[in-house]
Short mmCIF file of C-alpha atoms and ligand atoms in Angstrom, two decimals:
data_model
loop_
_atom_site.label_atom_id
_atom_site.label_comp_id
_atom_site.label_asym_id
_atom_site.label_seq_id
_atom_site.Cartn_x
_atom_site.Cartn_y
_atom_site.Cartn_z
CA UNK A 1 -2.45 5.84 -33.23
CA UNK A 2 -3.99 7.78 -30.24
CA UNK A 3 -6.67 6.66 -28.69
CA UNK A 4 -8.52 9.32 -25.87
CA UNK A 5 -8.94 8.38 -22.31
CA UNK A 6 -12.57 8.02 -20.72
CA UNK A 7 -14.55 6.46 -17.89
CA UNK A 8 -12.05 6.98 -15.02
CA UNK A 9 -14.08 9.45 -13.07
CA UNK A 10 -17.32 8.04 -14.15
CA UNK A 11 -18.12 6.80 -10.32
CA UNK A 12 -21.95 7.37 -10.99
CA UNK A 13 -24.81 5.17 -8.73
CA UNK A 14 -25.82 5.70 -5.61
CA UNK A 15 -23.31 5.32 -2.75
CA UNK A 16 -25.17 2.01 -1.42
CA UNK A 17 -24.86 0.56 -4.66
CA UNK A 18 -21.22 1.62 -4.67
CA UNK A 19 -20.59 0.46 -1.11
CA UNK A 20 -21.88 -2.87 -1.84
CA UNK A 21 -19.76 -3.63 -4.90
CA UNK A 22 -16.69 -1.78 -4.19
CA UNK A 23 -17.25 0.85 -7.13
CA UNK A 24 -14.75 2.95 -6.39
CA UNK A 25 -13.02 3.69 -9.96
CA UNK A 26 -9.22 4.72 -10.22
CA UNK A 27 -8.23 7.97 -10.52
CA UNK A 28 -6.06 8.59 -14.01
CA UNK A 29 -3.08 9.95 -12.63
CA UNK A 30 -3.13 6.53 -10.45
CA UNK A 31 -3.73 3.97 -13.31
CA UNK A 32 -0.73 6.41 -15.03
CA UNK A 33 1.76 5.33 -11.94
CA UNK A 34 0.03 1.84 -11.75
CA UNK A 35 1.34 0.89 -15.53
CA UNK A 36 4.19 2.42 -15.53
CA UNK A 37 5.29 0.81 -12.12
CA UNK A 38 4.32 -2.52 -14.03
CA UNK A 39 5.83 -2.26 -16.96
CA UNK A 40 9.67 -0.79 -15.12
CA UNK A 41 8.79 -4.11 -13.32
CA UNK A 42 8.52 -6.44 -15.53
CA UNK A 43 11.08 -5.43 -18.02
CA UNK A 44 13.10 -8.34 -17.46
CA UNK A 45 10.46 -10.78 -17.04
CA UNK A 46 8.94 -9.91 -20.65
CA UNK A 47 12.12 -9.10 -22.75
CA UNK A 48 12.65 -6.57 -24.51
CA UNK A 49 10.31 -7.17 -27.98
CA UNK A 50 6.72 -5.45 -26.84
CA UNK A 51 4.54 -7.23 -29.61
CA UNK A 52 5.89 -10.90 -28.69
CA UNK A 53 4.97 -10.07 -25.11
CA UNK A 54 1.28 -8.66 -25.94
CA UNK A 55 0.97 -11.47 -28.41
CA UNK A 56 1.43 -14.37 -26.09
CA UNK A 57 -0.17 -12.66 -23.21
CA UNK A 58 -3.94 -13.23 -22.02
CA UNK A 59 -5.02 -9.87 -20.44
CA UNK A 60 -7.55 -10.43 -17.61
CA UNK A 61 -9.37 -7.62 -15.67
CA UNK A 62 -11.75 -8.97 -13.00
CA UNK A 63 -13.92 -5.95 -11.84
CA UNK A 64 -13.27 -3.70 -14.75
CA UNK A 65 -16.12 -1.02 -13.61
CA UNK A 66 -15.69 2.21 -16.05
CA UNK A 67 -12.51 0.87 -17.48
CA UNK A 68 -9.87 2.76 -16.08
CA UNK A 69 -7.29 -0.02 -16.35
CA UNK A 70 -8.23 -0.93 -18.86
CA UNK A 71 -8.11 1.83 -21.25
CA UNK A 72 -4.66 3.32 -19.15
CA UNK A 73 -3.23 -0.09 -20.36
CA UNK A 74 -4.01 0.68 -24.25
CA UNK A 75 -2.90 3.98 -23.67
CA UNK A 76 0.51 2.86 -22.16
CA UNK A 77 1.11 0.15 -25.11
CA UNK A 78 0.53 2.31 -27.50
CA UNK A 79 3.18 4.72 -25.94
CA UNK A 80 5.66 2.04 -25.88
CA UNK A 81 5.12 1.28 -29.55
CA UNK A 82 3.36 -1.47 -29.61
CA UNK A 83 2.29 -2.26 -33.33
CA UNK A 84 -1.65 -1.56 -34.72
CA UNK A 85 -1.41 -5.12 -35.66
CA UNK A 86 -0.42 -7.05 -32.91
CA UNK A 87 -2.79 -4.44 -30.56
CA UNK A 88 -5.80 -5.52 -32.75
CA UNK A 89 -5.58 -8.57 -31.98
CA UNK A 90 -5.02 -8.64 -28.47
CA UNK A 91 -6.83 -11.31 -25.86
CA UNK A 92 -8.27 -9.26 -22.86
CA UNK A 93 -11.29 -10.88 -20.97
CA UNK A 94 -12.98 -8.23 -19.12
CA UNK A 95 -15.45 -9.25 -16.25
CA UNK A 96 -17.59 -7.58 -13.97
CA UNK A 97 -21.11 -7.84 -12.15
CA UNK A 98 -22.29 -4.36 -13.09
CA UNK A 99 -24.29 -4.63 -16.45
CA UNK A 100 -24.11 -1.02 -17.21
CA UNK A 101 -20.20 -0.65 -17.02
CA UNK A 102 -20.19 -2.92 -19.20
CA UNK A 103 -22.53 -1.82 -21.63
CA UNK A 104 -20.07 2.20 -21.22
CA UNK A 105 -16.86 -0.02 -21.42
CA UNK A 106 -18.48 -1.61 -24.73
CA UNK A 107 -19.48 1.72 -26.00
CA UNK A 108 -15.70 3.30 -25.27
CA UNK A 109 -14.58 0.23 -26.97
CA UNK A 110 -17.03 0.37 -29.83
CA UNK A 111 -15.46 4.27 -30.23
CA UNK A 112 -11.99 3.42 -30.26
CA UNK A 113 -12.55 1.08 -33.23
CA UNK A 114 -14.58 3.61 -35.00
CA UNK A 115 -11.68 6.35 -34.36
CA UNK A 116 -8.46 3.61 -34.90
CA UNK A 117 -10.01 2.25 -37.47
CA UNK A 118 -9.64 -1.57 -36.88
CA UNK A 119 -11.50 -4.03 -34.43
CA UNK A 120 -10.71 -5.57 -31.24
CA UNK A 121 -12.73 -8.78 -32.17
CA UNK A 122 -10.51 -10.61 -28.69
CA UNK A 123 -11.42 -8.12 -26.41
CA UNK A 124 -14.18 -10.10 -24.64
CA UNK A 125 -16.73 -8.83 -21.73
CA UNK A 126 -18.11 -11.24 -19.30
CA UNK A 127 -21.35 -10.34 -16.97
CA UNK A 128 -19.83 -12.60 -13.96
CA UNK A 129 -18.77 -12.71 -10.66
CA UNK A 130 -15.29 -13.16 -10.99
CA UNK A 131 -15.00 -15.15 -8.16
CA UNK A 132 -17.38 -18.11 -9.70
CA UNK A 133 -16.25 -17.50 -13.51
CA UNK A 134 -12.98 -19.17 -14.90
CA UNK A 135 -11.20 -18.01 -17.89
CA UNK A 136 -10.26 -20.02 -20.81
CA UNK A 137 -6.32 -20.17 -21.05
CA UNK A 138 -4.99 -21.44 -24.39
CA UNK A 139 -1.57 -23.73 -22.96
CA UNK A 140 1.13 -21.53 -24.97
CA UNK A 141 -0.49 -17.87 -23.41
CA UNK A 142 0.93 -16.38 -20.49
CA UNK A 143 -2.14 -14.64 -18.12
CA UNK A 144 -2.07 -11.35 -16.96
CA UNK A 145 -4.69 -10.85 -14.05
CA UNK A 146 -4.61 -6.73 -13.27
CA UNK A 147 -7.35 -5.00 -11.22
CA UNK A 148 -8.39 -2.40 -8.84
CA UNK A 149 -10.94 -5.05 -7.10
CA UNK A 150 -14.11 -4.24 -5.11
CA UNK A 151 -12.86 -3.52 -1.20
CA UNK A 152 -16.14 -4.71 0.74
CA UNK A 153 -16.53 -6.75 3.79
CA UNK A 154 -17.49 -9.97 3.52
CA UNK A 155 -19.93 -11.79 5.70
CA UNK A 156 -18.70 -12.96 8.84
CA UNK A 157 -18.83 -16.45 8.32
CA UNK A 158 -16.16 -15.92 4.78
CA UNK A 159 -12.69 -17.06 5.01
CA UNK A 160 -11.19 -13.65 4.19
CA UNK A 161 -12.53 -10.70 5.72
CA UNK A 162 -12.89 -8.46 2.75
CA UNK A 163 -13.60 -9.06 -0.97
CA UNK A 164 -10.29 -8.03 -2.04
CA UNK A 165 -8.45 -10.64 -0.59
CA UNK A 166 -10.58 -13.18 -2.58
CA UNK A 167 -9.78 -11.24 -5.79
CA UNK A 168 -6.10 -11.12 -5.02
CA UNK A 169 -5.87 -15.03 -4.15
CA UNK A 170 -7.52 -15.93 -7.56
CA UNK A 171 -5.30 -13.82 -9.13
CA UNK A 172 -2.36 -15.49 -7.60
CA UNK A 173 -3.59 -18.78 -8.84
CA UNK A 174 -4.86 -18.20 -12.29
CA UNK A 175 -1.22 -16.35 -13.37
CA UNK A 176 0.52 -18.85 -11.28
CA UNK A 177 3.93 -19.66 -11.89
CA UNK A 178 4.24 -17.76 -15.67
CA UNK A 179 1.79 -15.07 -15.59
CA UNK A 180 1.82 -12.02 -14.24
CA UNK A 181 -0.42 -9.76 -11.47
CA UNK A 182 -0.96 -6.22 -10.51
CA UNK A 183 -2.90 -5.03 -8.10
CA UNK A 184 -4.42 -2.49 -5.57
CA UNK A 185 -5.60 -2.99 -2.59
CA UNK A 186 -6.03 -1.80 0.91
CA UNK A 187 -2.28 -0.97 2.61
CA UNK A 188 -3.53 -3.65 5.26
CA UNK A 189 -2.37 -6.51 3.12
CA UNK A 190 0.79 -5.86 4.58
CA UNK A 191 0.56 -5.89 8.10
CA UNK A 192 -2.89 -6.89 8.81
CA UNK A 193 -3.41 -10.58 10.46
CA UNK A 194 -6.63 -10.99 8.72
CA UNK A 195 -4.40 -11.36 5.67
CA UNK A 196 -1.33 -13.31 7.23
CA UNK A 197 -1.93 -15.96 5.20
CA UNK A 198 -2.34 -14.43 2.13
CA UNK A 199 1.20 -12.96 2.25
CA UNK A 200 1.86 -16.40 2.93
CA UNK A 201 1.07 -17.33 -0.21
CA UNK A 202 2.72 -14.65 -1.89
CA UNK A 203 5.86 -15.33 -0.33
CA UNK A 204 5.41 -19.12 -1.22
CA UNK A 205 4.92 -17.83 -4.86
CA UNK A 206 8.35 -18.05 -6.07
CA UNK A 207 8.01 -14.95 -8.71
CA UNK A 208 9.08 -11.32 -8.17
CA UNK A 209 6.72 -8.77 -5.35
CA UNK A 210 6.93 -5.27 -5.67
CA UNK A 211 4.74 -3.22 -3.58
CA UNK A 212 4.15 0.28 -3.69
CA UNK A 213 2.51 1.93 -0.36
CA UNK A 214 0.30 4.80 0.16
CA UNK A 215 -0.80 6.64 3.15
CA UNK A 216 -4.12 8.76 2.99
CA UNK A 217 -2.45 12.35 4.92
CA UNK A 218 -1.74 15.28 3.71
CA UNK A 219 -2.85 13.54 0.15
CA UNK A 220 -4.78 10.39 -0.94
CA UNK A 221 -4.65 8.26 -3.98
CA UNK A 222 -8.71 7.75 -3.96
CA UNK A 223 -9.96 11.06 -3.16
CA UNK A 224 -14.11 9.53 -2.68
CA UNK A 225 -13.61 8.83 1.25
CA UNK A 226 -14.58 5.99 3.49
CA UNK A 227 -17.82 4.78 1.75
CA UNK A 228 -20.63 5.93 3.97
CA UNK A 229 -18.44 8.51 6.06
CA UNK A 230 -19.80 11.06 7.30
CA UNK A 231 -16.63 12.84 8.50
CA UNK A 232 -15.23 14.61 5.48
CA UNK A 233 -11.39 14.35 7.05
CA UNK A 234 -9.32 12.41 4.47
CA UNK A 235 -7.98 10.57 7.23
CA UNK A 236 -11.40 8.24 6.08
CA UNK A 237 -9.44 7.53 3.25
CA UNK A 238 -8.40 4.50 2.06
CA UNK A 239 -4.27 3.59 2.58
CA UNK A 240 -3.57 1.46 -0.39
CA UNK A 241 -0.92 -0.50 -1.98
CA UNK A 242 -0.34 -1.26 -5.25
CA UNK A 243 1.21 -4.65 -6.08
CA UNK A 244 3.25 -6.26 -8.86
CA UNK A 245 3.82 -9.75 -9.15
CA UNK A 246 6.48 -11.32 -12.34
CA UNK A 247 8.03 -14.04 -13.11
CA UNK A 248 11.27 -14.34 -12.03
CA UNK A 249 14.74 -15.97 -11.66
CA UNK A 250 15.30 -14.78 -8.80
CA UNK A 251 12.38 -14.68 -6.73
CA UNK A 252 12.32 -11.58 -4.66
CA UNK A 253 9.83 -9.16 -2.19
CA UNK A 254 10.72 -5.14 -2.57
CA UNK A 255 8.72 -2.38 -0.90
CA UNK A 256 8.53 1.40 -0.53
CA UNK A 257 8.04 3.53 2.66
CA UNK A 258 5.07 4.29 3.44
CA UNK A 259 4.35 7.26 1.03
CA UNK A 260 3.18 10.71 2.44
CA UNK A 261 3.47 13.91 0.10
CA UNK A 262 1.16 16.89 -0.21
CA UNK A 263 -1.43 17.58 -3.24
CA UNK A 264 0.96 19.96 -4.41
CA UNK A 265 3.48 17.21 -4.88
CA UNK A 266 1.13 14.50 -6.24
CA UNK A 267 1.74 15.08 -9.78
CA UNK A 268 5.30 14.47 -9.25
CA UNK A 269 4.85 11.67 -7.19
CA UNK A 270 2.43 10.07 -9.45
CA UNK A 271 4.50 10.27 -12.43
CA UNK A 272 7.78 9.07 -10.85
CA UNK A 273 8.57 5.76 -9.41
CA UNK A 274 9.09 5.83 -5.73
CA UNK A 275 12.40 3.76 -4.56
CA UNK A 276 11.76 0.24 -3.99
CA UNK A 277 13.78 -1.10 -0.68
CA UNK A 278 14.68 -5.32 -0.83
CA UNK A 279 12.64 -6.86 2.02
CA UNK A 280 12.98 -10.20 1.49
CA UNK A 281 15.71 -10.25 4.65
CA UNK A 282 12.97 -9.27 7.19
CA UNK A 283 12.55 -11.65 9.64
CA UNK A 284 10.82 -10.02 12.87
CA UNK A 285 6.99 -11.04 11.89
CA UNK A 286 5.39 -11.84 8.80
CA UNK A 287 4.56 -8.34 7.75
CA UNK A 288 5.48 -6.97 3.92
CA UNK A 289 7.36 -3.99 5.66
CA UNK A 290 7.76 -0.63 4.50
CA UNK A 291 11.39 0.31 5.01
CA UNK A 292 13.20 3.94 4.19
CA UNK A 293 16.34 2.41 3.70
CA UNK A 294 18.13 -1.03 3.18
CA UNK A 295 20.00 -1.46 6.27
CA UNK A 296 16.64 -0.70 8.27
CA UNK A 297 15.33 -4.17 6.99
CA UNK A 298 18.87 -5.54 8.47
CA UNK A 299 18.33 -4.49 11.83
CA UNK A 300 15.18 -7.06 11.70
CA UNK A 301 16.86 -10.08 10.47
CA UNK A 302 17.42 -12.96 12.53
CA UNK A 303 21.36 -12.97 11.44
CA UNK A 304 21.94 -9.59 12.89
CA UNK A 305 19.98 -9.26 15.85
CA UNK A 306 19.85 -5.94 17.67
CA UNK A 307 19.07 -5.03 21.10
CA UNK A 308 15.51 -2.99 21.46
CA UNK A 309 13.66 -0.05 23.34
CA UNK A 310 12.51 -3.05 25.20
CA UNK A 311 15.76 -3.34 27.14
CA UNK A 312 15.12 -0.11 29.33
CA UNK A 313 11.85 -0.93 30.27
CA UNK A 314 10.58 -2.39 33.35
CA UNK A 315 7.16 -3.36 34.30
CA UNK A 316 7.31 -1.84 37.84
CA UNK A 317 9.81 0.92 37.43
CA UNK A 318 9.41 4.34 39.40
CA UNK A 319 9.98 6.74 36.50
CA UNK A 320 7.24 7.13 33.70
CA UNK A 321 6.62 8.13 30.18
CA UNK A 322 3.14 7.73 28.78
CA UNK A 323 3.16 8.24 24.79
CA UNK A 324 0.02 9.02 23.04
CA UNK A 325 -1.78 5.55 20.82
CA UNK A 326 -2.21 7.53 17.81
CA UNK A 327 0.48 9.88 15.53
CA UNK A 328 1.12 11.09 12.63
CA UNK A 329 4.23 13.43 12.34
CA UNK A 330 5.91 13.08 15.62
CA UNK A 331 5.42 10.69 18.51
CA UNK A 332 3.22 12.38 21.45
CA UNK A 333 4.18 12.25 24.90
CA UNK A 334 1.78 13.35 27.41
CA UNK A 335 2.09 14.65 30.82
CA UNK A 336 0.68 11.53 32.59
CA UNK A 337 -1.46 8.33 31.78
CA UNK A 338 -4.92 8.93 30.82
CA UNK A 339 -6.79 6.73 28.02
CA UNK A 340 -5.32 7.26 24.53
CA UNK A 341 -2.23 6.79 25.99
CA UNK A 342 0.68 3.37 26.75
CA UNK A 343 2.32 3.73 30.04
CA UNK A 344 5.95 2.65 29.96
CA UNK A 345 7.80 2.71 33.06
CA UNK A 346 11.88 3.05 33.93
CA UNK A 347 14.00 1.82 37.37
CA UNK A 348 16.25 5.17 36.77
CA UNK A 349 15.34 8.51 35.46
CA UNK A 350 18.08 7.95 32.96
CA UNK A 351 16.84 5.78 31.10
CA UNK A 352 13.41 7.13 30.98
CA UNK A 353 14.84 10.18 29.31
CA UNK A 354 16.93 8.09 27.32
CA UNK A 355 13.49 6.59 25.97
CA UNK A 356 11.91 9.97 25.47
CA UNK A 357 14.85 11.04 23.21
CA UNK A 358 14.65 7.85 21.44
CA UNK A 359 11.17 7.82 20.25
CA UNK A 360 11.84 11.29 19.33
CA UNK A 361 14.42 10.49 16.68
CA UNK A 362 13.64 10.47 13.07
CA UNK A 363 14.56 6.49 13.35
CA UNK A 364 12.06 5.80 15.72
CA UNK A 365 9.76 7.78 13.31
CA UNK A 366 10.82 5.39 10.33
CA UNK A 367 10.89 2.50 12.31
CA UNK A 368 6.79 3.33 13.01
CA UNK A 369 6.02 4.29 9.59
CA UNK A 370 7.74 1.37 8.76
CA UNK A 371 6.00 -1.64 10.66
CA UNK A 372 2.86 0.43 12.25
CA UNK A 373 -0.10 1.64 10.05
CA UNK A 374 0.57 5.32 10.17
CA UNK A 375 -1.69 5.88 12.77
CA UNK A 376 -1.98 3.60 15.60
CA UNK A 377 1.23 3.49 17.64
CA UNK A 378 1.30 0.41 19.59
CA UNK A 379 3.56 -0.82 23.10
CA UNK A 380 4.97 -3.50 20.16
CA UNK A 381 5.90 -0.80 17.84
CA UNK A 382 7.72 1.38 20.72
CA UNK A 383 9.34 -1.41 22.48
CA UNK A 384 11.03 -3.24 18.98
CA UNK A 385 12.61 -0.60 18.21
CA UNK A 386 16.36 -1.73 17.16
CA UNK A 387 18.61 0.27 19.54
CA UNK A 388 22.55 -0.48 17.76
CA UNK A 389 25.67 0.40 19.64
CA UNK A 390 25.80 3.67 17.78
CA UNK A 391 22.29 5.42 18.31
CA UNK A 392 22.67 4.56 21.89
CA UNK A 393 25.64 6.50 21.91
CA UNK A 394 24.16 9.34 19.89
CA UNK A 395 21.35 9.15 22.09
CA UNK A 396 23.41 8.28 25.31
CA UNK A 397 25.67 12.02 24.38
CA UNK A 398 22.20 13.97 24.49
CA UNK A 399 20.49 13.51 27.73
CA UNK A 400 21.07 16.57 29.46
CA UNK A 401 19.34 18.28 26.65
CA UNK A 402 16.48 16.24 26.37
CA UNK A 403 16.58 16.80 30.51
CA UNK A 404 16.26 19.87 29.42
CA UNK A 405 13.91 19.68 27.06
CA UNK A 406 12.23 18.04 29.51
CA UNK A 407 11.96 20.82 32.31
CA UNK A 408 10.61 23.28 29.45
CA UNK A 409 8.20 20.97 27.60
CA UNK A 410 5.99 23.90 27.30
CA UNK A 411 8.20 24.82 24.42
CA UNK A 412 7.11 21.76 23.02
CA UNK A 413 3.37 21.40 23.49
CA UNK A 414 0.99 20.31 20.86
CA UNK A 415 -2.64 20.98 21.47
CA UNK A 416 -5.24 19.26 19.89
CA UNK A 417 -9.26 19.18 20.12
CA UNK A 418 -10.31 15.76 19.93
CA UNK A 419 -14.09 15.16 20.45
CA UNK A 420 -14.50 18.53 22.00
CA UNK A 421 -11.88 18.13 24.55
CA UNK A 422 -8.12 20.00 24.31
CA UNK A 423 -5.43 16.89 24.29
CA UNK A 424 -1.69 18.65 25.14
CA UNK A 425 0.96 16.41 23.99
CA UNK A 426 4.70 17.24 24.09
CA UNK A 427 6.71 16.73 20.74
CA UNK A 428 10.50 16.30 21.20
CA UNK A 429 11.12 15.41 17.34
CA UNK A 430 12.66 18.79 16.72
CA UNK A 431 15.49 18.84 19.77
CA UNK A 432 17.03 15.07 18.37
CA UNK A 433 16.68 16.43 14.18
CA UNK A 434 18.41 19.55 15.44
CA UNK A 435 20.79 17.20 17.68
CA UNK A 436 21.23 14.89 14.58
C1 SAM B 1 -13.16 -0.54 -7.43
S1 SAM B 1 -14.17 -0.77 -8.88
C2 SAM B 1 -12.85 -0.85 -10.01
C3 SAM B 1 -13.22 -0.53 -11.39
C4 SAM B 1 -12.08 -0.36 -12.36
N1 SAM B 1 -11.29 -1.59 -12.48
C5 SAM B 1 -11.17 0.80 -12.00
O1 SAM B 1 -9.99 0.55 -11.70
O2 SAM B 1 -11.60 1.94 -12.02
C6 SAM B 1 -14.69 -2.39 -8.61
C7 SAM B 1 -15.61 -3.02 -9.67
O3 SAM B 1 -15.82 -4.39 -9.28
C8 SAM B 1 -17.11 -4.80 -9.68
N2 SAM B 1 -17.41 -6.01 -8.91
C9 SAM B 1 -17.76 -6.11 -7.59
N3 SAM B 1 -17.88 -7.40 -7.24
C10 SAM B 1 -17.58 -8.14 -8.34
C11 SAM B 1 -17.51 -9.53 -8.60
N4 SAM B 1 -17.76 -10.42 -7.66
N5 SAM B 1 -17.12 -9.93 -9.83
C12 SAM B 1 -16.85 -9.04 -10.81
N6 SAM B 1 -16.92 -7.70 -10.62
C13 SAM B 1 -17.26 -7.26 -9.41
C14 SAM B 1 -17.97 -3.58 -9.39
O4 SAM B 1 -19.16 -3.62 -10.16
C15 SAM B 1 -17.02 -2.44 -9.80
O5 SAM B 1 -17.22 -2.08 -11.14
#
């Protein structure tokens, strides 16, 4: 059986109307990488007979919109093999607020019956707000929440800042402990304190996390913007994660880095399934990190503690380095303190150039992507970085070059016109990767 795909890049309405209910549909090549990241994930969980897993499995989509999940998820059971049989007769509720994607999910819906040639009599749509409807589990059926829920702010007085977080929590607790989840959301689930205690939960959850993470530079996964953006710079993007949760034996968190690739590359990214990275050892805060490698979580856990960046500063020193608050492919340092920029300050010249050459190491740079949010670089993210016995040494063997480096930082400068005004910024990356 084929069935066609439809209704993912259906984002009609005005963009008030889409700002105030989150319409923001996924893309296909997304819901593509969303279900096949699920289903590599839950492999284990479901076992390996496809039918007996659809059958006893209550499909749930709370702000289905045009569908896009929806319909990828057909799609992708179909291309597993799942039978016509057991397909017909699977139990989806579908809910959302919007009348009219309903009534264009119904139609789709009403056309793959006509071109399959059987019904879909348990495929139910509901014209509720998710977060005041509950579904009707049968005790033997295992639920399946999966969504790309609205992302709008809530009003001040709400307990989570934005809607998504509401979805997600509901989700949590209707699939909660057998069921499964699978989100996206905004990237600041995993390092935002609005959300702290929403990880919380998910950490309390005792089933199996899995979260992939997406930056918004040089590509984006939703290519609409910031709703109500002016600026047409994809920075106004949205950073997103995508999020599996499954039942498991052995309860478990994984992440990927923080993802970065160019259009050129997204078709390759989309279709493959980035490396996930155990972070269940991370101890420093309570953020979902998003580690290149294994034995960069390590350096964070309480067993093996490391010393930091931390341990060359000093609040009065005489020697200074001011480092720009914002990056993106290399760590700015700038001449001398102005606004835009943290101040850190050294008692010997030393080991202010044995700071410079650390922040200019790719480490430092995966040690930001990995706890910052891609953009803002904080004193907190320059002064935890892990400094082992062994990159101090590398580092410790290449001061006179970054001395050097030093002197003739105009080889190195970096101009940029923010807000009409020329911001020079020296970038070191390239003297510790040719160093390396
Ligand atoms: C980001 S769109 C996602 C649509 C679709 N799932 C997709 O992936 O393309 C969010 C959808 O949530 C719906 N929505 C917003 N608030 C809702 C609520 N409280 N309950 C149910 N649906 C809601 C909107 O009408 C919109 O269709």
């Amino acid at each position: 059986m084929e069935l066609s795909y439809v209704g993912a890049d259906n984002n009609s309405g005005t963009e008030d109307h889409r700002l105030s209910t989150g319409s923001y549909y996924t893309p296909f090549d997304a819901t593509k990488f969303f279900w096949n990241k699920f289903f590599a994930q839950s492999y284990e969980a479901r076992g390996d007979n496809l039918d007996e897993w659809i059958h006893r499995t209550h499909f749930i989509e709370p702000a289905v919109g045009a569908g896009a999940l929806v319909f990828g998820l057909l799609l992708k059971l179909c291309e597993l093999g799942a039978s016509e049989n057991v397909l017909s007769q699977i139990r989806m509720d579908l809910c959302d607020i919007n009348s009219s994607a309903l009534d264009f999910v119904r139609d789709q819906i009403d056309q793959i019956e006509r071109v399959a040639q059987f019904t879909l009599p348990n495929v139910k749509l509901h014209h509720s707000d998710f977060l005041h409807w509950e579904p009707k589990l049968e005790e033997a059926s295992e639920p399946f929440v999966f969504a790309n829920p609205p992302f709008v702010k809530n009003p001040p007085n709400a307990y989570w800042k934005n809607s998504f977080a509401d979805f997600s929590e509901k989700a949590l607790h209707i699939t909660h402990p057998r069921g499964y989840v699978a989100f996206i959301v905004p990237l600041s689930l995993c390092f935002s304190r609005e959300y702290s205690n929403l990880r919380r939960q998910i950490r309390d959850d005792g089933r199996a996390f899995a979260f992939s993470n997406f930056d918004n530079i040089p590509d984006t996964l939703f290519k609409s913007g910031k709703p109500k953006s002016k600026n047409s710079n994809k920075s106004n993007s949205q950073r997103c994660t995508i999020f599996t949760g499954v039942p498991s034996k052995h309860p478990s968190l994984q992440a990927t880095r923080l993802l970065r690739w160019q259009a050129a590359e997204r078709e390759n990214l989309l279709s493959s399934q980035p490396e996930l990275v155990d972070i269940s050892g991370y101890e420093r805060d309570d953020q979902f990190p998003r580690p290149v490698r294994q034995d960069q979580v390590l350096s964070y856990s309480r067993a093996r503690p490391s010393g930091t960046l931390s341990d060359l500063v000093t609040p009065t020193g005489e020697f200074l380095v001011a480092v720009s608050t914002v990056a993106r492919n290399f760590i700015g340092v700038r001449e001398a303190y102005s606004p835009g920029t943290n101040l850190f300050s050294f008692p010997k010249d030393q080991d202010r150039l044995r700071f410079l050459a650390a922040i200019s190491t790719d480490e430092f740079m995966n040690h930001w992507l990995m706890l910052g949010d891609g953009f803002h670089v904080t004193r907190d993210n320059v002064l935890s970085f892990p400094m082992n016995a062994s990159l101090a040494a590398v580092i410790d063997s290449k001061l006179e070059c970054m001395a050097r480096a030093w002197a003739n930082r105009a080889l190195y400068r970096s101009e940029k016109l923010n807000s009409g005004r020329v911001v020079t910024s020296y970038n070191f990356r390239p003297v510790m990767s040719l160093m390396a």
